[in-house]
């Protein structure tokens, strides 16, 4: 549920919302809990807007045909996210 919470005063682009809602379906998130999400949600959201490797995923969302393509791309983001969220 923590991933669904959104501060009403902070605008979050739709692309970032889609990514955040999809991350729990990746192996990166399989062993993460609510406290992890509370601590790193903002960092992850910012990274998908600023980190060159992750920004590529964000920009490609409109071109994806289905959810599996998105999950496959997000699986590749695991190593970058692991460095940002130790």
Short mmCIF file of C-alpha atoms in Angstrom, two decimals:
data_model
loop_
_atom_site.label_atom_id
_atom_site.label_comp_id
_atom_site.label_asym_id
_atom_site.label_seq_id
_atom_site.Cartn_x
_atom_site.Cartn_y
_atom_site.Cartn_z
CA UNK A 1 0.00 0.00 0.00
CA UNK A 2 2.90 2.35 0.65
CA UNK A 3 3.67 2.50 -3.05
CA UNK A 4 0.15 3.84 -3.68
CA UNK A 5 0.49 6.75 -1.28
CA UNK A 6 1.05 10.09 -2.94
CA UNK A 7 1.60 13.43 -1.26
CA UNK A 8 -1.19 15.73 -2.48
CA UNK A 9 1.24 18.65 -2.74
CA UNK A 10 3.77 16.85 -4.94
CA UNK A 11 3.04 16.34 -8.62
CA UNK A 12 4.13 12.95 -9.89
CA UNK A 13 4.17 12.36 -13.67
CA UNK A 14 2.00 9.51 -14.94
CA UNK A 15 5.06 7.70 -16.27
CA UNK A 16 6.59 7.60 -12.79
CA UNK A 17 3.31 6.41 -11.30
CA UNK A 18 3.21 3.54 -13.83
CA UNK A 19 6.81 2.61 -13.04
CA UNK A 20 6.26 2.67 -9.28
CA UNK A 21 3.15 0.51 -9.61
CA UNK A 22 5.05 -1.96 -11.82
CA UNK A 23 8.21 -2.31 -9.73
CA UNK A 24 6.64 -4.72 -7.19
CA UNK A 25 6.39 -7.25 -10.05
CA UNK A 26 10.18 -7.27 -10.54
CA UNK A 27 12.81 -9.40 -8.84
CA UNK A 28 14.37 -6.22 -7.41
CA UNK A 29 11.30 -5.73 -5.22
CA UNK A 30 10.63 -9.35 -4.30
CA UNK A 31 12.40 -9.09 -0.94
CA UNK A 32 11.52 -5.46 -0.15
CA UNK A 33 9.07 -4.40 2.55
CA UNK A 34 7.00 -1.35 3.45
CA UNK A 35 9.89 0.32 5.28
CA UNK A 36 12.08 0.03 2.20
CA UNK A 37 9.38 1.66 0.08
CA UNK A 38 8.88 4.45 2.63
CA UNK A 39 12.60 5.16 2.69
CA UNK A 40 13.40 4.93 -1.03
CA UNK A 41 10.22 5.70 -2.95
CA UNK A 42 11.16 9.35 -3.54
CA UNK A 43 14.74 8.42 -4.51
CA UNK A 44 13.47 5.84 -7.00
CA UNK A 45 10.91 8.25 -8.47
CA UNK A 46 13.56 10.96 -8.86
CA UNK A 47 16.04 8.51 -10.37
CA UNK A 48 13.61 7.54 -13.13
CA UNK A 49 13.45 11.24 -14.04
CA UNK A 50 17.16 12.08 -13.81
CA UNK A 51 19.41 9.00 -14.08
CA UNK A 52 20.42 8.51 -17.73
CA UNK A 53 19.96 4.73 -17.67
CA UNK A 54 16.58 4.87 -15.96
CA UNK A 55 15.34 7.87 -17.93
CA UNK A 56 15.58 5.72 -21.05
CA UNK A 57 12.94 3.43 -19.53
CA UNK A 58 10.73 6.36 -18.56
CA UNK A 59 10.86 7.82 -22.06
CA UNK A 60 10.06 4.49 -23.71
CA UNK A 61 6.80 3.85 -21.82
CA UNK A 62 4.54 5.22 -24.56
CA UNK A 63 6.10 2.84 -27.10
CA UNK A 64 5.59 -0.33 -25.08
CA UNK A 65 2.95 -2.74 -26.31
CA UNK A 66 2.18 -4.60 -23.09
CA UNK A 67 2.99 -4.96 -19.40
CA UNK A 68 5.51 -7.73 -20.01
CA UNK A 69 7.69 -5.34 -22.00
CA UNK A 70 7.66 -2.87 -19.13
CA UNK A 71 8.52 -5.53 -16.55
CA UNK A 72 11.38 -6.74 -18.77
CA UNK A 73 12.79 -3.21 -18.97
CA UNK A 74 12.39 -2.72 -15.22
CA UNK A 75 14.21 -6.01 -14.55
CA UNK A 76 17.20 -4.44 -16.28
CA UNK A 77 17.00 -1.47 -13.90
CA UNK A 78 17.65 -3.66 -10.86
CA UNK A 79 21.43 -3.14 -10.71
CA UNK A 80 21.06 0.66 -10.95
CA UNK A 81 18.35 0.69 -8.29
CA UNK A 82 20.46 -1.52 -6.02
CA UNK A 83 23.23 1.08 -6.07
CA UNK A 84 20.80 3.94 -5.37
CA UNK A 85 18.95 2.05 -2.63
CA UNK A 86 21.53 -0.03 -0.73
#
